[in-house]
Structures are given as structure tokens and as C-alpha cells.
Short mmCIF file of C-alpha atoms in Angstrom, two decimals:
data_model
loop_
_atom_site.label_atom_id
_atom_site.label_comp_id
_atom_site.label_asym_id
_atom_site.label_seq_id
_atom_site.Cartn_x
_atom_site.Cartn_y
_atom_site.Cartn_z
CA UNK A 380 0.08 -0.11 0.36
CA UNK A 381 0.86 3.52 -0.70
CA UNK A 382 1.93 5.60 2.30
CA UNK A 383 -1.24 7.53 1.31
CA UNK A 384 -3.57 4.36 1.32
CA UNK A 385 -5.93 3.40 -0.78
CA UNK A 386 -8.48 6.22 -0.19
CA UNK A 387 -7.46 10.01 0.00
CA UNK A 388 -10.79 12.42 0.38
CA UNK A 389 -10.46 15.61 -1.91
CA UNK A 390 -12.38 17.48 1.00
CA UNK A 391 -14.90 20.02 0.69
CA UNK A 392 -14.16 23.30 2.90
CA UNK A 393 -17.71 24.07 4.83
CA UNK A 394 -18.87 27.47 4.94
CA UNK A 395 -21.06 29.46 7.35
CA UNK A 396 -24.41 31.09 6.23
CA UNK A 397 -21.98 34.27 6.24
CA UNK A 398 -19.66 32.39 4.24
CA UNK A 399 -16.97 32.39 6.37
CA UNK A 400 -14.78 28.91 6.99
CA UNK A 401 -16.70 26.85 9.12
CA UNK A 402 -13.71 25.13 11.08
CA UNK A 403 -16.14 23.18 13.50
CA UNK A 404 -17.40 21.32 10.97
CA UNK A 405 -14.47 20.91 9.55
CA UNK A 406 -13.28 19.47 12.19
CA UNK A 407 -16.70 17.12 12.68
CA UNK A 408 -16.26 16.33 8.69
CA UNK A 409 -12.68 15.01 8.77
CA UNK A 410 -13.58 12.97 11.45
CA UNK A 411 -16.22 11.28 10.08
CA UNK A 412 -14.40 10.84 6.88
CA UNK A 413 -11.73 9.09 8.65
CA UNK A 414 -14.22 6.87 10.66
CA UNK A 415 -15.47 5.64 7.34
CA UNK A 416 -12.49 4.84 4.89
CA UNK A 417 -10.88 7.45 4.46
CA UNK A 418 -6.83 6.90 4.63
CA UNK A 419 -5.69 10.47 3.82
CA UNK A 420 -7.56 13.66 3.72
CA UNK A 421 -6.67 15.77 0.88
CA UNK A 422 -6.79 20.26 2.08
CA UNK A 423 -7.78 22.78 0.18
CA UNK A 424 -7.95 20.79 -2.94
CA UNK A 425 -9.96 21.76 -6.13
CA UNK A 426 -13.00 19.95 -3.84
CA UNK A 427 -11.89 22.35 -1.09
CA UNK A 428 -12.52 25.25 -3.75
CA UNK A 429 -8.74 26.51 -2.85
CA UNK A 430 -9.34 28.96 -5.82
CA UNK A 431 -11.29 31.05 -3.67
CA UNK A 432 -9.58 30.34 -0.29
CA UNK A 433 -7.03 33.07 1.24
CA UNK A 434 -3.64 30.94 2.33
CA UNK A 435 -4.37 32.07 6.20
CA UNK A 436 -7.69 30.66 5.42
CA UNK A 437 -5.67 27.56 4.02
CA UNK A 438 -3.29 27.12 6.65
CA UNK A 439 -6.08 27.45 9.31
CA UNK A 440 -7.71 24.96 8.00
CA UNK A 441 -4.39 22.48 7.47
CA UNK A 442 -3.92 23.09 11.05
CA UNK A 443 -7.77 22.18 12.09
CA UNK A 444 -7.73 18.67 9.91
CA UNK A 445 -3.99 17.67 11.43
CA UNK A 446 -5.65 18.58 14.76
CA UNK A 447 -8.92 16.58 14.20
CA UNK A 448 -7.24 13.36 13.13
CA UNK A 449 -4.45 13.33 14.83
CA UNK A 450 -2.64 9.96 13.80
CA UNK A 451 -5.58 8.01 12.83
CA UNK A 452 -5.19 8.94 8.81
CA UNK A 453 -2.79 10.97 7.19
CA UNK A 454 -3.09 14.87 6.14
CA UNK A 455 -2.07 16.24 2.69
CA UNK A 456 -1.76 19.74 1.93
CA UNK A 457 -3.16 21.55 -1.45
CA UNK A 458 0.05 24.25 -1.95
CA UNK A 459 0.06 24.00 -5.59
CA UNK A 460 0.18 27.81 -7.35
CA UNK A 461 1.10 28.45 -10.92
CA UNK A 462 3.94 30.90 -8.94
CA UNK A 463 6.94 28.54 -8.43
CA UNK A 464 7.96 30.63 -5.50
CA UNK A 465 4.45 30.82 -4.48
CA UNK A 466 4.36 27.16 -4.33
CA UNK A 467 7.49 26.70 -2.68
CA UNK A 468 6.49 29.12 0.49
CA UNK A 469 3.04 27.31 0.62
CA UNK A 470 4.66 23.98 0.95
CA UNK A 471 8.03 25.02 3.62
CA UNK A 472 4.90 26.40 5.51
CA UNK A 473 2.95 23.39 5.34
CA UNK A 474 5.61 21.27 6.29
CA UNK A 475 6.65 23.00 9.41
CA UNK A 476 2.51 22.34 10.68
CA UNK A 477 3.69 18.21 10.94
CA UNK A 478 1.40 17.14 7.54
CA UNK A 479 2.07 14.12 5.64
CA UNK A 480 2.08 15.02 1.79
CA UNK A 481 1.58 17.77 -0.09
CA UNK A 482 -0.53 18.30 -3.92
CA UNK A 483 1.20 20.24 -6.43
CA UNK A 484 -1.26 21.23 -9.29
CA UNK A 485 0.27 22.15 -12.84
CA UNK A 486 0.56 25.35 -13.03
CA UNK A 487 -2.19 26.66 -14.26
CA UNK A 488 -2.93 29.57 -16.92
CA UNK A 489 0.66 29.81 -17.84
CA UNK A 490 0.67 26.91 -20.11
CA UNK A 491 4.32 26.14 -19.07
CA UNK A 492 6.31 23.80 -21.59
CA UNK A 493 7.14 20.57 -20.14
CA UNK A 494 10.72 21.55 -19.84
CA UNK A 495 9.09 24.08 -17.32
CA UNK A 496 6.77 21.55 -15.87
CA UNK A 497 9.64 19.95 -14.88
CA UNK A 498 11.64 22.80 -13.28
CA UNK A 499 8.54 23.68 -11.15
CA UNK A 500 7.97 20.51 -9.35
CA UNK A 501 11.36 19.76 -9.03
CA UNK A 502 12.06 23.21 -7.30
CA UNK A 503 9.33 22.37 -5.23
CA UNK A 504 10.99 18.64 -3.75
CA UNK A 505 14.50 20.39 -3.75
CA UNK A 506 12.99 23.10 -1.60
CA UNK A 507 10.50 20.61 0.97
CA UNK A 508 12.72 17.40 0.58
CA UNK A 509 11.07 15.75 3.52
CA UNK A 510 7.49 16.21 2.53
CA UNK A 511 6.54 13.10 -0.21
CA UNK A 512 4.62 14.98 -2.68
CA UNK A 513 1.72 14.16 -5.13
CA UNK A 514 2.09 15.37 -8.62
CA UNK A 515 -1.68 16.13 -9.68
CA UNK A 516 -2.27 16.29 -13.52
CA UNK A 517 -5.76 17.52 -14.77
CA UNK A 518 -5.50 19.31 -18.26
CA UNK A 519 -9.21 20.20 -18.48
CA UNK A 520 -9.21 22.66 -15.59
CA UNK A 521 -4.98 23.67 -15.78
CA UNK A 522 -4.89 24.30 -19.64
CA UNK A 523 -1.67 22.20 -19.69
CA UNK A 524 -0.91 18.65 -19.37
CA UNK A 525 1.77 16.70 -17.68
CA UNK A 526 3.18 14.36 -20.41
CA UNK A 527 3.69 10.66 -19.14
CA UNK A 528 7.85 10.94 -19.90
CA UNK A 529 7.71 13.83 -18.08
CA UNK A 530 6.05 12.08 -15.10
CA UNK A 531 8.77 9.42 -15.01
CA UNK A 532 11.58 12.21 -14.77
CA UNK A 533 10.28 13.31 -11.83
CA UNK A 534 9.53 10.16 -10.53
CA UNK A 535 13.16 9.82 -9.98
CA UNK A 536 13.22 12.58 -7.38
CA UNK A 537 12.82 10.76 -3.67
CA UNK A 538 10.14 12.65 -2.80
CA UNK A 539 7.80 12.90 -5.87
CA UNK A 540 6.01 9.51 -4.80
CA UNK A 541 2.30 9.61 -6.68
CA UNK A 542 0.31 11.35 -8.92
CA UNK A 543 -3.12 12.15 -9.43
CA UNK A 544 -4.00 11.58 -12.62
CA UNK A 545 -7.15 13.16 -13.82
CA UNK A 546 -6.90 13.42 -17.44
CA UNK A 547 -9.67 10.81 -17.90
CA UNK A 548 -7.39 8.86 -20.06
CA UNK A 549 -6.62 5.44 -19.35
CA UNK A 550 -4.19 5.54 -22.48
CA UNK A 551 -2.36 8.20 -20.46
CA UNK A 552 -2.13 6.38 -17.20
CA UNK A 553 -1.16 3.42 -18.92
CA UNK A 554 1.87 4.94 -20.09
CA UNK A 555 2.69 6.67 -16.54
CA UNK A 556 2.67 3.02 -15.26
CA UNK A 557 4.79 1.45 -18.19
CA UNK A 558 7.14 4.43 -17.36
CA UNK A 559 7.55 4.74 -13.76
CA UNK A 560 8.83 2.45 -11.01
CA UNK A 561 6.27 0.03 -9.36
CA UNK A 562 6.28 1.75 -5.76
CA UNK A 563 5.37 5.12 -7.73
CA UNK A 564 1.57 5.17 -6.92
CA UNK A 565 -1.12 6.18 -9.25
CA UNK A 566 -4.15 7.42 -7.89
CA UNK A 567 -7.20 7.77 -10.12
CA UNK A 568 -8.09 11.35 -10.16
CA UNK A 569 -12.15 9.86 -10.80
CA UNK A 570 -14.44 7.93 -8.94
CA UNK A 571 -15.90 6.15 -12.20
CA UNK A 572 -12.28 5.07 -13.44
CA UNK A 573 -10.66 3.64 -10.08
CA UNK A 574 -11.58 -0.03 -10.62
CA UNK A 575 -10.45 0.09 -14.21
CA UNK A 576 -6.80 2.06 -12.92
CA UNK A 577 -6.94 -0.83 -10.13
CA UNK A 578 -6.52 -3.17 -13.41
CA UNK A 579 -3.57 -1.72 -15.27
CA UNK A 580 -1.50 -0.92 -12.08
CA UNK A 581 -3.28 1.90 -10.48
CA UNK A 582 -2.97 2.53 -6.42
CA UNK A 583 -6.44 3.90 -5.23
CA UNK A 584 -8.50 7.25 -5.64
CA UNK A 585 -8.54 11.12 -4.52
CA UNK A 586 -11.96 10.66 -4.14
CA UNK A 587 -14.88 13.31 -3.99
CA UNK A 588 -17.63 10.30 -3.54
CA UNK A 589 -15.74 8.86 -0.41
CA UNK A 590 -17.81 11.88 1.41
CA UNK A 591 -20.58 9.80 1.17
CA UNK A 592 -19.28 5.90 0.20
CA UNK A 593 -15.63 5.61 1.71
CA UNK A 594 -16.32 2.07 3.20
CA UNK A 595 -17.37 0.98 -0.10
CA UNK A 596 -14.77 2.49 -2.11
CA UNK A 597 -12.16 0.89 0.21
CA UNK A 598 -13.45 -2.33 -0.11
CA UNK A 599 -13.54 -2.17 -3.84
CA UNK A 600 -9.97 -1.85 -3.84
CA UNK A 601 -9.62 -4.29 -1.08
CA UNK A 602 -11.66 -6.89 -2.84
CA UNK A 603 -9.40 -6.13 -6.44
CA UNK A 604 -6.27 -6.47 -4.53
CA UNK A 605 -7.27 -9.35 -3.06
CA UNK A 606 -8.04 -11.16 -6.53
CA UNK A 607 -12.07 -10.70 -5.82
CA UNK A 608 -12.24 -9.07 -8.82
CA UNK A 609 -16.25 -9.79 -9.56
CA UNK A 610 -16.69 -8.36 -5.82
CA UNK A 611 -14.93 -5.42 -6.85
CA UNK A 612 -16.55 -4.95 -10.19
CA UNK A 613 -20.54 -5.46 -8.25
CA UNK A 614 -19.26 -2.34 -6.03
CA UNK A 615 -17.84 -0.39 -8.86
CA UNK A 616 -21.56 -0.91 -10.79
CA UNK A 617 -23.68 -0.37 -7.98
CA UNK A 618 -21.52 3.12 -7.38
CA UNK A 619 -21.79 4.15 -10.78
CA UNK A 620 -24.77 6.49 -10.84
CA UNK A 621 -23.16 8.48 -7.92
CA UNK A 622 -19.84 8.79 -9.38
CA UNK A 623 -21.84 10.64 -12.48
CA UNK A 624 -24.19 12.66 -10.64
CA UNK A 625 -21.88 13.94 -8.32
CA UNK A 626 -20.27 15.80 -11.86
CA UNK A 627 -23.72 17.07 -13.05
CA UNK A 628 -22.16 20.11 -12.68
CA UNK A 629 -18.66 21.60 -11.45
CA UNK A 630 -17.29 20.20 -8.61
CA UNK A 631 -17.70 20.65 -5.90
CA UNK A 632 -21.52 21.96 -6.22
CA UNK A 633 -23.06 18.53 -6.06
CA UNK A 634 -21.07 17.10 -3.54
CA UNK A 635 -22.00 20.01 -1.44
CA UNK A 636 -25.49 19.71 -1.87
CA UNK A 637 -25.45 16.24 -1.65
CA UNK A 638 -24.05 16.57 2.30
CA UNK A 639 -26.86 19.17 2.83
CA UNK A 640 -29.06 16.22 1.85
CA UNK A 641 -27.71 13.92 4.46
CA UNK A 642 -27.82 16.66 7.01
CA UNK A 643 -24.60 18.01 6.86
CA UNK A 644 -24.50 22.26 7.70
CA UNK A 645 -21.24 22.93 5.06
CA UNK A 646 -22.83 25.97 3.29
CA UNK A 647 -23.12 27.22 0.14
CA UNK A 648 -19.85 27.24 -2.38
CA UNK A 649 -17.99 30.56 -2.83
CA UNK A 650 -18.91 32.97 -6.16
CA UNK A 651 -17.93 32.46 -8.91
CA UNK A 652 -19.15 29.09 -8.39
CA UNK A 653 -23.02 29.07 -7.98
CA UNK A 654 -26.03 27.11 -6.65
CA UNK A 655 -26.98 23.74 -7.46
CA UNK A 656 -30.48 24.07 -9.80
CA UNK A 657 -33.59 22.12 -8.44
CA UNK A 658 -33.22 19.31 -10.99
CA UNK A 659 -29.52 18.60 -10.36
CA UNK A 660 -30.32 18.77 -6.90
CA UNK A 661 -33.33 16.33 -7.51
CA UNK A 662 -31.00 14.06 -9.59
CA UNK A 663 -29.05 13.98 -6.70
CA UNK A 664 -31.54 13.02 -3.99
CA UNK A 665 -32.78 10.67 -6.68
CA UNK A 666 -29.42 8.49 -6.81
CA UNK A 667 -28.69 8.97 -2.95
CA UNK A 668 -31.95 7.48 -2.45
CA UNK A 669 -31.51 4.45 -4.60
CA UNK A 670 -28.43 3.88 -2.68
CA UNK A 671 -30.12 4.19 0.82
CA UNK A 672 -27.74 7.10 1.49
CA UNK A 673 -30.03 9.26 3.14
CA UNK A 674 -31.43 7.09 6.10
CA UNK A 675 -27.29 6.39 6.75
CA UNK A 676 -27.36 10.05 7.56
CA UNK A 677 -23.85 10.92 9.85
CA UNK A 678 -24.29 13.40 13.23
CA UNK A 679 -23.75 16.67 11.75
#
């Protein structure tokens, strides 16, 4: 098993009715996730609405989540940036908080060439050599893809230990697996592709759905790793509609709506994201009902 485990949850950021970060609910949600299948909590990733959080809010979230989960799970900090120097400074500060890893997204908007991407990630790793790094390839959001050959070069750096592969392409994931050593962890960035990714040598998932079905995802991965492929397939197919409906509009709008339907007070998303539509909420409620997830409401 990778040092980040099978299931890493890209945790949402709860807000109060006034739009401020709700640290009390953050603590409760983090503890709930760890009790239900999460090995690592990713704080301030895409699902955590990092683009609209201040650095002050982010570092307080890192501190609060680490305190809430203690040694029961790993905590990974989303400290990536399209500025190399900013990413280095943020990652160094996160390391001082005693966190367990960092997620570094491909620099967005700048569209650096592959040589620039290599230099960016290598510089962060050199500045923070004791903090394990997970690369984050999500070209649909960043406008630039991290090519498998570049991933392979980066995997030679000791502290770069994993990648969250969210290109949506199993061909790209296969190329990464073929070019990197077996101990370099390959995580799916899409819940619906977790099982297929395991079949080509993947490690696990950085998940959105694990807010709701973390135990099931953990069971699916363990079943596959134990050779119980049909059991894993059955879990995947049972959860497939949930995986898809949680992306019926821009993440994290649907998962926040789903948690609210369960009774969690997580607040609205921050602008420029917007509220879910009634039709989309109805779709989510239908799937949650079918999976009996509204009768398993956690203690908010």
C-alpha cells in the first residue's frame, strides 16, 4: 500500500451562512471521513474550493484537520500554485505544521512547456525534500497536461512519490505506469475510473464520492487487490450512477448539495461557483435514495 493508502478524500470546505470557513464543521467532517474509509484527507484541493480561499484560511484548515484526525489518517496539503515561488513558500509553511504530504497541481493559465513543468515540480521538491509530493495532472482545469515522459523524470526524485491522474485517459495512465517504477503510486482522479485504473497497476483514488461511500470504495479496492475481481466489479457498478451524478455540474457543487441532503451544514459554494439547480438537486436526491444514503445520515 502507498503511504497515502487506498482512499484519499478531496475534502470539501464547509462555510457558514455568512460565507466564512466553518472550522467546527470541518473538524467533524474530517473525523467522520476517517471513520468511514478515508486513509488520507486532502485539504484545499479542487473540491475544497482552493481558488477562492485565502492562504490564511488554508493554513488554518491544514492545522484544524491535522488536529482533528491526529495519527488516525494522513493529511495532505493542497499547496500548488501557478507561481513556483508561491508554491515553495506555501509548501514549506505546510511542512512546518507536521502534515504528511503535499498535492502539487500543474501550473494553470501559464501553460509552461514540459521543461518548465519539470523545473517547477523539481524546485518544490528540492525546497521541501522531507514532505512527500503527489503530482496532480488535470488538464481540463489547468490548460496544460503533464506528459507521461515528464512524470517519469519527476518520479526519479525521491520525495515525488505519486500522481493524481485526472486526465480521464486510461491510455495516459497506462503510459505513466509503464514508464515509472512500481513503487510510484498512481491514483485515479476520477471515481468512475478507479477500478479500471487498478487493472492497469493503479494504487487507489483521490475521491469525491468517499464523502458518502468511503467504506465501499475501500472495500472495492481491497477486494480487487485480493483477487476478488467480481466483488470489486459489483461495487463499482452499484456506485457508478453516484460517481456520475456527483459531476452533473462543476465540482464541488454537487457533493456539497449531497452532504446537505444528508444533514451536514456545509454551506454554499463561494462565487464564482453558484448554487445547484433544483433539477440537479433532484437528480442527486434520486441516486442517494436508491443507494439508501439518506437513511444513513451522519451526525452533523
